[in-house]
């Protein structure tokens, strides 16, 4: 269905007929690699300027770019961080090498010989790019950094609150892969981190910024990319309607509902189109009260986002992305 849909969106030379942006909550690679993956899968040429990763808005956080930041996730983390503008990123693995006595859950990874603890610079912020591979190591070392104000070899000082800044990308609790049921996403890792921090300190972990769908920041940036494409085409008329197509009520549809708060938006309307080929299950309901925890009727959005049932009501529900493209063409009276 996706290949068919995108054949309808390009002309005979493979050029897109309308501005298109791919907004992904993935954060484990550079934009160019994701563009190459999409080009291969969809069999249409896609440039990195059409791709928005969950970490793309970090380019705007220039006040952190000169500081030493601890980065958590997987993939080429240093390359990603440096591409975004960070000058002094340090990975969890490097921190672990500097402080081998901190990571002791896995007995096989404990140091066999006496180690002298020495770390020579202060970590000033933490950036969570996405779910890591060794959760126990990442959870332990991030907590160490937060409770020591950036000196993880030191004893905990719980009076240091608020803690150093934490910036997080991708709040997806779950995502759909090849398995029959959804898999843990970075949002699940964040739930663990938040609850460990609160259990130890009695206080809430605070985020300096949350990005990736459904954050307002991400949708503002996505619209900026759409407008940039329209400007390149020298379109004289402003874009009246944006269509957001996605499979997740709590990210794609919820995030698209920020339209009333996008003060700088050129588009007059944002329309959400929900597809049934991913996380969304048409046979479950969303609760009116997020404190409910019965079966699947629970709020899967992030702790810091207000819940309003109206925000997860899509404008349209279609079987797949091919049907979504047909619907948009029909609504806009557009003939390729």
PDB file of C-alpha atoms in Angstrom, residues 8-274:
ATOM      1  CA  UNK A   8       0.716   8.679  -6.766  1.00  0.00           C
ATOM      2  CA  UNK A   9       2.649  11.456  -5.039  1.00  0.00           C
ATOM      3  CA  UNK A  10       5.471  11.772  -7.599  1.00  0.00           C
ATOM      4  CA  UNK A  11       5.569  12.671 -11.293  1.00  0.00           C
ATOM      5  CA  UNK A  12       7.208  10.642 -14.072  1.00  0.00           C
ATOM      6  CA  UNK A  13      10.621  12.118 -13.116  1.00  0.00           C
ATOM      7  CA  UNK A  14      10.184  10.999  -9.481  1.00  0.00           C
ATOM      8  CA  UNK A  15       9.660  14.533  -8.193  1.00  0.00           C
ATOM      9  CA  UNK A  16       7.051  15.053  -5.461  1.00  0.00           C
ATOM     10  CA  UNK A  17       3.893  16.794  -6.666  1.00  0.00           C
ATOM     11  CA  UNK A  18       3.286  18.442  -3.271  1.00  0.00           C
ATOM     12  CA  UNK A  19       5.471  19.152  -0.221  1.00  0.00           C
ATOM     13  CA  UNK A  20       5.921  15.962   1.829  1.00  0.00           C
ATOM     14  CA  UNK A  21       7.759  15.522   5.137  1.00  0.00           C
ATOM     15  CA  UNK A  22       8.466  12.214   6.894  1.00  0.00           C
ATOM     16  CA  UNK A  23       8.221  12.749  10.664  1.00  0.00           C
ATOM     17  CA  UNK A  24       9.661   9.786  12.540  1.00  0.00           C
ATOM     18  CA  UNK A  25      10.247   9.227  16.230  1.00  0.00           C
ATOM     19  CA  UNK A  26      13.333   7.183  15.386  1.00  0.00           C
ATOM     20  CA  UNK A  27      16.514   8.709  16.754  1.00  0.00           C
ATOM     21  CA  UNK A  28      19.207   6.096  16.149  1.00  0.00           C
ATOM     22  CA  UNK A  29      20.611   7.366  12.845  1.00  0.00           C
ATOM     23  CA  UNK A  30      21.329  10.462  10.762  1.00  0.00           C
ATOM     24  CA  UNK A  31      18.672  12.006   8.511  1.00  0.00           C
ATOM     25  CA  UNK A  32      20.511  10.923   5.355  1.00  0.00           C
ATOM     26  CA  UNK A  33      20.471   7.253   6.376  1.00  0.00           C
ATOM     27  CA  UNK A  34      16.732   7.405   7.105  1.00  0.00           C
ATOM     28  CA  UNK A  35      16.140   9.124   3.743  1.00  0.00           C
ATOM     29  CA  UNK A  36      18.103   6.336   2.023  1.00  0.00           C
ATOM     30  CA  UNK A  37      16.067   3.674   3.849  1.00  0.00           C
ATOM     31  CA  UNK A  38      12.789   5.321   2.842  1.00  0.00           C
ATOM     32  CA  UNK A  39      13.946   5.732  -0.771  1.00  0.00           C
ATOM     33  CA  UNK A  40      14.763   2.023  -0.911  1.00  0.00           C
ATOM     34  CA  UNK A  41      11.508   0.904   0.742  1.00  0.00           C
ATOM     35  CA  UNK A  42       9.150   3.225  -1.124  1.00  0.00           C
ATOM     36  CA  UNK A  43      11.047   3.237  -4.458  1.00  0.00           C
ATOM     37  CA  UNK A  44      10.886   7.025  -4.813  1.00  0.00           C
ATOM     38  CA  UNK A  45      13.801   9.462  -4.323  1.00  0.00           C
ATOM     39  CA  UNK A  46      13.621  11.100  -0.872  1.00  0.00           C
ATOM     40  CA  UNK A  47      16.098  13.755   0.301  1.00  0.00           C
ATOM     41  CA  UNK A  48      17.269  14.298   3.875  1.00  0.00           C
ATOM     42  CA  UNK A  49      15.518  17.689   3.797  1.00  0.00           C
ATOM     43  CA  UNK A  50      12.215  15.786   3.702  1.00  0.00           C
ATOM     44  CA  UNK A  51      13.078  13.749   6.803  1.00  0.00           C
ATOM     45  CA  UNK A  52      12.595  14.826  10.390  1.00  0.00           C
ATOM     46  CA  UNK A  53      14.049  12.637  13.112  1.00  0.00           C
ATOM     47  CA  UNK A  54      12.871  12.866  16.726  1.00  0.00           C
ATOM     48  CA  UNK A  55      16.120  14.674  17.547  1.00  0.00           C
ATOM     49  CA  UNK A  56      15.997  17.213  14.680  1.00  0.00           C
ATOM     50  CA  UNK A  57      14.697  20.111  16.874  1.00  0.00           C
ATOM     51  CA  UNK A  58      17.853  19.805  19.037  1.00  0.00           C
ATOM     52  CA  UNK A  59      19.572  21.938  16.384  1.00  0.00           C
ATOM     53  CA  UNK A  60      17.703  24.883  17.900  1.00  0.00           C
ATOM     54  CA  UNK A  61      18.996  24.275  21.458  1.00  0.00           C
ATOM     55  CA  UNK A  62      22.258  26.116  20.842  1.00  0.00           C
ATOM     56  CA  UNK A  63      22.752  27.009  24.520  1.00  0.00           C
ATOM     57  CA  UNK A  64      23.647  23.352  25.171  1.00  0.00           C
ATOM     58  CA  UNK A  65      25.886  22.827  22.159  1.00  0.00           C
ATOM     59  CA  UNK A  66      29.118  24.005  23.811  1.00  0.00           C
ATOM     60  CA  UNK A  67      28.563  22.072  27.043  1.00  0.00           C
ATOM     61  CA  UNK A  68      29.530  18.524  27.977  1.00  0.00           C
ATOM     62  CA  UNK A  69      26.392  16.414  27.480  1.00  0.00           C
ATOM     63  CA  UNK A  70      25.776  12.768  28.317  1.00  0.00           C
ATOM     64  CA  UNK A  71      23.973  11.033  25.435  1.00  0.00           C
ATOM     65  CA  UNK A  72      21.866   7.881  25.788  1.00  0.00           C
ATOM     66  CA  UNK A  73      20.471   5.661  23.042  1.00  0.00           C
ATOM     67  CA  UNK A  74      21.912   3.456  20.307  1.00  0.00           C
ATOM     68  CA  UNK A  75      23.420   3.822  16.861  1.00  0.00           C
ATOM     69  CA  UNK A  76      26.204   6.317  15.991  1.00  0.00           C
ATOM     70  CA  UNK A  77      25.392   8.573  18.956  1.00  0.00           C
ATOM     71  CA  UNK A  78      28.503  10.752  18.789  1.00  0.00           C
ATOM     72  CA  UNK A  79      28.056  11.329  15.059  1.00  0.00           C
ATOM     73  CA  UNK A  80      24.373  12.199  15.532  1.00  0.00           C
ATOM     74  CA  UNK A  81      25.116  14.559  18.433  1.00  0.00           C
ATOM     75  CA  UNK A  82      27.917  16.317  16.554  1.00  0.00           C
ATOM     76  CA  UNK A  83      25.748  16.639  13.436  1.00  0.00           C
ATOM     77  CA  UNK A  84      23.141  18.421  15.599  1.00  0.00           C
ATOM     78  CA  UNK A  85      25.774  20.865  16.882  1.00  0.00           C
ATOM     79  CA  UNK A  86      26.962  19.336  20.180  1.00  0.00           C
ATOM     80  CA  UNK A  87      30.693  19.881  20.654  1.00  0.00           C
ATOM     81  CA  UNK A  88      31.344  17.742  23.758  1.00  0.00           C
ATOM     82  CA  UNK A  89      29.054  14.695  23.751  1.00  0.00           C
ATOM     83  CA  UNK A  90      29.988  11.716  25.912  1.00  0.00           C
ATOM     84  CA  UNK A  91      28.313   8.313  25.640  1.00  0.00           C
ATOM     85  CA  UNK A  92      27.145   6.067  28.457  1.00  0.00           C
ATOM     86  CA  UNK A  93      29.767   3.526  27.341  1.00  0.00           C
ATOM     87  CA  UNK A  94      32.589   6.059  27.669  1.00  0.00           C
ATOM     88  CA  UNK A  95      31.290   7.150  31.080  1.00  0.00           C
ATOM     89  CA  UNK A  96      31.178   3.505  32.128  1.00  0.00           C
ATOM     90  CA  UNK A  97      34.813   3.065  31.062  1.00  0.00           C
ATOM     91  CA  UNK A  98      35.790   6.116  33.138  1.00  0.00           C
ATOM     92  CA  UNK A  99      33.790   4.819  36.139  1.00  0.00           C
ATOM     93  CA  UNK A 100      33.814   0.981  35.961  1.00  0.00           C
ATOM     94  CA  UNK A 101      32.697   0.657  39.600  1.00  0.00           C
ATOM     95  CA  UNK A 102      29.298   2.217  38.843  1.00  0.00           C
ATOM     96  CA  UNK A 103      27.934  -0.505  36.519  1.00  0.00           C
ATOM     97  CA  UNK A 104      27.623  -3.667  38.625  1.00  0.00           C
ATOM     98  CA  UNK A 105      24.275  -5.325  37.823  1.00  0.00           C
ATOM     99  CA  UNK A 106      25.923  -7.681  35.321  1.00  0.00           C
ATOM    100  CA  UNK A 107      28.480  -9.588  37.417  1.00  0.00           C
ATOM    101  CA  UNK A 108      30.416 -10.557  34.294  1.00  0.00           C
ATOM    102  CA  UNK A 109      31.084  -6.875  33.522  1.00  0.00           C
ATOM    103  CA  UNK A 110      32.355  -5.933  36.963  1.00  0.00           C
ATOM    104  CA  UNK A 111      36.070  -5.002  37.068  1.00  0.00           C
ATOM    105  CA  UNK A 112      38.306  -7.913  38.118  1.00  0.00           C
ATOM    106  CA  UNK A 113      41.116  -5.759  39.477  1.00  0.00           C
ATOM    107  CA  UNK A 114      41.110  -2.712  41.789  1.00  0.00           C
ATOM    108  CA  UNK A 115      40.217   0.468  39.924  1.00  0.00           C
ATOM    109  CA  UNK A 116      41.022   4.053  40.820  1.00  0.00           C
ATOM    110  CA  UNK A 117      38.010   6.251  40.201  1.00  0.00           C
ATOM    111  CA  UNK A 118      38.852   9.455  38.359  1.00  0.00           C
ATOM    112  CA  UNK A 119      36.720  11.593  36.068  1.00  0.00           C
ATOM    113  CA  UNK A 120      38.001  14.926  34.925  1.00  0.00           C
ATOM    114  CA  UNK A 121      35.093  16.992  33.693  1.00  0.00           C
ATOM    115  CA  UNK A 122      31.554  17.825  34.710  1.00  0.00           C
ATOM    116  CA  UNK A 123      28.495  16.674  32.766  1.00  0.00           C
ATOM    117  CA  UNK A 124      26.169  19.647  32.372  1.00  0.00           C
ATOM    118  CA  UNK A 125      23.120  18.071  30.719  1.00  0.00           C
ATOM    119  CA  UNK A 126      21.645  14.731  29.617  1.00  0.00           C
ATOM    120  CA  UNK A 127      20.202  14.026  26.161  1.00  0.00           C
ATOM    121  CA  UNK A 128      18.009  10.940  25.704  1.00  0.00           C
ATOM    122  CA  UNK A 129      18.014  10.088  21.994  1.00  0.00           C
ATOM    123  CA  UNK A 130      16.107   6.809  22.173  1.00  0.00           C
ATOM    124  CA  UNK A 131      15.897   3.422  23.828  1.00  0.00           C
ATOM    125  CA  UNK A 132      19.332   2.014  24.725  1.00  0.00           C
ATOM    126  CA  UNK A 133      20.395  -1.643  24.572  1.00  0.00           C
ATOM    127  CA  UNK A 134      21.525  -2.156  28.197  1.00  0.00           C
ATOM    128  CA  UNK A 135      18.748  -0.524  30.167  1.00  0.00           C
ATOM    129  CA  UNK A 136      20.230  -1.291  33.600  1.00  0.00           C
ATOM    130  CA  UNK A 137      23.515   0.434  32.698  1.00  0.00           C
ATOM    131  CA  UNK A 138      21.851   3.503  31.217  1.00  0.00           C
ATOM    132  CA  UNK A 139      19.330   3.842  34.046  1.00  0.00           C
ATOM    133  CA  UNK A 140      22.053   3.513  36.697  1.00  0.00           C
ATOM    134  CA  UNK A 141      24.508   5.991  35.157  1.00  0.00           C
ATOM    135  CA  UNK A 142      21.874   8.599  34.267  1.00  0.00           C
ATOM    136  CA  UNK A 143      20.559   8.490  37.846  1.00  0.00           C
ATOM    137  CA  UNK A 144      24.169   8.810  39.077  1.00  0.00           C
ATOM    138  CA  UNK A 145      24.686  11.918  36.952  1.00  0.00           C
ATOM    139  CA  UNK A 146      21.402  13.512  38.068  1.00  0.00           C
ATOM    140  CA  UNK A 147      21.973  12.852  41.780  1.00  0.00           C
ATOM    141  CA  UNK A 148      25.556  14.145  41.783  1.00  0.00           C
ATOM    142  CA  UNK A 149      24.977  17.291  39.690  1.00  0.00           C
ATOM    143  CA  UNK A 150      27.142  15.937  36.902  1.00  0.00           C
ATOM    144  CA  UNK A 151      29.945  14.286  38.921  1.00  0.00           C
ATOM    145  CA  UNK A 152      28.894  10.604  38.806  1.00  0.00           C
ATOM    146  CA  UNK A 153      31.792   9.289  40.903  1.00  0.00           C
ATOM    147  CA  UNK A 154      30.693  11.372  43.885  1.00  0.00           C
ATOM    148  CA  UNK A 155      28.203  10.460  46.630  1.00  0.00           C
ATOM    149  CA  UNK A 156      24.561  11.341  46.008  1.00  0.00           C
ATOM    150  CA  UNK A 157      23.370  14.801  47.087  1.00  0.00           C
ATOM    151  CA  UNK A 158      19.602  14.766  46.999  1.00  0.00           C
ATOM    152  CA  UNK A 159      19.333  18.435  47.911  1.00  0.00           C
ATOM    153  CA  UNK A 160      20.593  19.263  44.387  1.00  0.00           C
ATOM    154  CA  UNK A 161      17.163  19.930  42.930  1.00  0.00           C
ATOM    155  CA  UNK A 162      16.177  20.753  40.338  1.00  0.00           C
ATOM    156  CA  UNK A 163      18.735  18.479  38.732  1.00  0.00           C
ATOM    157  CA  UNK A 164      20.832  19.278  35.650  1.00  0.00           C
ATOM    158  CA  UNK A 165      18.802  19.676  32.414  1.00  0.00           C
ATOM    159  CA  UNK A 166      17.378  16.601  30.687  1.00  0.00           C
ATOM    160  CA  UNK A 167      16.313  16.758  27.028  1.00  0.00           C
ATOM    161  CA  UNK A 168      14.387  13.769  25.687  1.00  0.00           C
ATOM    162  CA  UNK A 169      13.476  12.662  22.157  1.00  0.00           C
ATOM    163  CA  UNK A 170      10.743  10.158  21.261  1.00  0.00           C
ATOM    164  CA  UNK A 171       8.129   9.498  23.919  1.00  0.00           C
ATOM    165  CA  UNK A 172       6.523   6.478  22.201  1.00  0.00           C
ATOM    166  CA  UNK A 173       5.498   4.012  24.895  1.00  0.00           C
ATOM    167  CA  UNK A 174       5.253   1.265  22.276  1.00  0.00           C
ATOM    168  CA  UNK A 175       5.772   0.810  18.562  1.00  0.00           C
ATOM    169  CA  UNK A 176       4.886  -1.871  16.035  1.00  0.00           C
ATOM    170  CA  UNK A 177       7.540  -4.089  14.462  1.00  0.00           C
ATOM    171  CA  UNK A 178       7.219  -7.625  13.053  1.00  0.00           C
ATOM    172  CA  UNK A 179       5.863  -9.142  16.273  1.00  0.00           C
ATOM    173  CA  UNK A 180       2.143  -9.733  16.759  1.00  0.00           C
ATOM    174  CA  UNK A 181       1.966  -7.218  19.618  1.00  0.00           C
ATOM    175  CA  UNK A 182       3.543  -3.744  20.057  1.00  0.00           C
ATOM    176  CA  UNK A 183       7.105  -3.559  21.453  1.00  0.00           C
ATOM    177  CA  UNK A 184       8.622  -1.323  24.152  1.00  0.00           C
ATOM    178  CA  UNK A 185       9.590   2.126  22.899  1.00  0.00           C
ATOM    179  CA  UNK A 186      11.726   4.892  24.376  1.00  0.00           C
ATOM    180  CA  UNK A 187       8.685   6.115  26.306  1.00  0.00           C
ATOM    181  CA  UNK A 188       8.839   2.882  28.310  1.00  0.00           C
ATOM    182  CA  UNK A 189      12.494   3.548  29.153  1.00  0.00           C
ATOM    183  CA  UNK A 190      11.524   7.068  30.248  1.00  0.00           C
ATOM    184  CA  UNK A 191       8.768   5.671  32.501  1.00  0.00           C
ATOM    185  CA  UNK A 192      11.422   3.510  34.193  1.00  0.00           C
ATOM    186  CA  UNK A 193      13.823   6.443  34.619  1.00  0.00           C
ATOM    187  CA  UNK A 194      11.099   8.752  35.974  1.00  0.00           C
ATOM    188  CA  UNK A 195       9.885   6.197  38.503  1.00  0.00           C
ATOM    189  CA  UNK A 196      13.364   5.245  39.711  1.00  0.00           C
ATOM    190  CA  UNK A 197      14.226   8.917  40.217  1.00  0.00           C
ATOM    191  CA  UNK A 198      10.989   9.542  42.128  1.00  0.00           C
ATOM    192  CA  UNK A 199      11.379   6.375  44.231  1.00  0.00           C
ATOM    193  CA  UNK A 200      14.886   7.417  45.314  1.00  0.00           C
ATOM    194  CA  UNK A 201      14.322  11.148  45.807  1.00  0.00           C
ATOM    195  CA  UNK A 202      10.575  11.556  46.332  1.00  0.00           C
ATOM    196  CA  UNK A 203      10.597  14.222  43.620  1.00  0.00           C
ATOM    197  CA  UNK A 204       9.582  14.331  39.976  1.00  0.00           C
ATOM    198  CA  UNK A 205      12.189  14.091  37.260  1.00  0.00           C
ATOM    199  CA  UNK A 206      11.951  17.279  35.188  1.00  0.00           C
ATOM    200  CA  UNK A 207      12.505  17.669  31.444  1.00  0.00           C
ATOM    201  CA  UNK A 208      13.987  20.806  29.952  1.00  0.00           C
ATOM    202  CA  UNK A 209      12.431  19.782  26.634  1.00  0.00           C
ATOM    203  CA  UNK A 210      10.437  16.900  25.159  1.00  0.00           C
ATOM    204  CA  UNK A 211      10.584  16.394  21.414  1.00  0.00           C
ATOM    205  CA  UNK A 212       9.404  13.958  18.802  1.00  0.00           C
ATOM    206  CA  UNK A 213       5.725  13.316  18.112  1.00  0.00           C
ATOM    207  CA  UNK A 214       3.419  14.467  19.719  1.00  0.00           C
ATOM    208  CA  UNK A 215       5.310  17.525  21.018  1.00  0.00           C
ATOM    209  CA  UNK A 216       4.276  20.945  19.750  1.00  0.00           C
ATOM    210  CA  UNK A 217       7.929  21.698  18.996  1.00  0.00           C
ATOM    211  CA  UNK A 218       8.102  18.803  16.535  1.00  0.00           C
ATOM    212  CA  UNK A 219       4.966  19.803  14.654  1.00  0.00           C
ATOM    213  CA  UNK A 220       6.134  23.424  14.397  1.00  0.00           C
ATOM    214  CA  UNK A 221       9.423  22.224  12.928  1.00  0.00           C
ATOM    215  CA  UNK A 222       7.641  19.871  10.526  1.00  0.00           C
ATOM    216  CA  UNK A 223       5.462  22.698   9.250  1.00  0.00           C
ATOM    217  CA  UNK A 224       8.568  24.843   8.794  1.00  0.00           C
ATOM    218  CA  UNK A 225      10.017  22.098   6.535  1.00  0.00           C
ATOM    219  CA  UNK A 226       6.750  21.940   4.564  1.00  0.00           C
ATOM    220  CA  UNK A 227       6.795  25.713   4.031  1.00  0.00           C
ATOM    221  CA  UNK A 228      10.447  25.562   2.960  1.00  0.00           C
ATOM    222  CA  UNK A 229       9.545  23.023   0.253  1.00  0.00           C
ATOM    223  CA  UNK A 230       6.676  25.224  -0.929  1.00  0.00           C
ATOM    224  CA  UNK A 231       9.064  28.200  -1.132  1.00  0.00           C
ATOM    225  CA  UNK A 232      11.519  26.155  -3.222  1.00  0.00           C
ATOM    226  CA  UNK A 233       8.684  25.426  -5.657  1.00  0.00           C
ATOM    227  CA  UNK A 234       7.983  29.185  -5.718  1.00  0.00           C
ATOM    228  CA  UNK A 235       4.370  28.607  -4.739  1.00  0.00           C
ATOM    229  CA  UNK A 236       2.664  31.968  -4.461  1.00  0.00           C
ATOM    230  CA  UNK A 237      -0.405  30.802  -2.531  1.00  0.00           C
ATOM    231  CA  UNK A 238       0.052  29.907   1.159  1.00  0.00           C
ATOM    232  CA  UNK A 239      -0.615  26.322   2.183  1.00  0.00           C
ATOM    233  CA  UNK A 240      -4.179  26.184   3.512  1.00  0.00           C
ATOM    234  CA  UNK A 241      -4.332  22.633   4.880  1.00  0.00           C
ATOM    235  CA  UNK A 242      -1.785  20.198   6.293  1.00  0.00           C
ATOM    236  CA  UNK A 243      -2.585  16.479   6.396  1.00  0.00           C
ATOM    237  CA  UNK A 244      -0.856  14.342   9.032  1.00  0.00           C
ATOM    238  CA  UNK A 245      -1.054  10.604   8.360  1.00  0.00           C
ATOM    239  CA  UNK A 246      -0.089   8.174  11.108  1.00  0.00           C
ATOM    240  CA  UNK A 247      -0.900   4.940  12.929  1.00  0.00           C
ATOM    241  CA  UNK A 248      -0.641   6.037  16.575  1.00  0.00           C
ATOM    242  CA  UNK A 249      -3.392   7.957  18.390  1.00  0.00           C
ATOM    243  CA  UNK A 250      -1.049   9.131  21.140  1.00  0.00           C
ATOM    244  CA  UNK A 251       1.648  10.548  18.855  1.00  0.00           C
ATOM    245  CA  UNK A 252       0.501  11.147  15.278  1.00  0.00           C
ATOM    246  CA  UNK A 253      -3.091  12.174  15.980  1.00  0.00           C
ATOM    247  CA  UNK A 254      -2.565  13.831  19.378  1.00  0.00           C
ATOM    248  CA  UNK A 255       0.361  15.872  18.057  1.00  0.00           C
ATOM    249  CA  UNK A 256      -1.532  17.005  14.991  1.00  0.00           C
ATOM    250  CA  UNK A 257      -4.157  18.497  17.305  1.00  0.00           C
ATOM    251  CA  UNK A 258      -1.792  21.328  18.302  1.00  0.00           C
ATOM    252  CA  UNK A 259      -3.113  23.384  15.358  1.00  0.00           C
ATOM    253  CA  UNK A 260      -4.819  25.985  17.559  1.00  0.00           C
ATOM    254  CA  UNK A 261      -1.553  26.632  19.390  1.00  0.00           C
ATOM    255  CA  UNK A 262       0.731  26.964  16.357  1.00  0.00           C
ATOM    256  CA  UNK A 263       0.750  30.744  16.349  1.00  0.00           C
ATOM    257  CA  UNK A 264       3.253  31.036  13.502  1.00  0.00           C
ATOM    258  CA  UNK A 265       1.543  28.460  11.333  1.00  0.00           C
ATOM    259  CA  UNK A 266       0.820  29.482   7.759  1.00  0.00           C
ATOM    260  CA  UNK A 267      -1.733  26.712   7.302  1.00  0.00           C
ATOM    261  CA  UNK A 268      -5.292  27.459   8.330  1.00  0.00           C
ATOM    262  CA  UNK A 269      -6.121  23.812   9.097  1.00  0.00           C
ATOM    263  CA  UNK A 270      -4.412  20.621  10.191  1.00  0.00           C
ATOM    264  CA  UNK A 271      -6.269  17.420   9.358  1.00  0.00           C
ATOM    265  CA  UNK A 272      -5.370  14.083  10.944  1.00  0.00           C
ATOM    266  CA  UNK A 273      -5.724  10.818   9.040  1.00  0.00           C
ATOM    267  CA  UNK A 274      -5.408   7.627  11.109  1.00  0.00           C
TER     268      UNK A 274
END
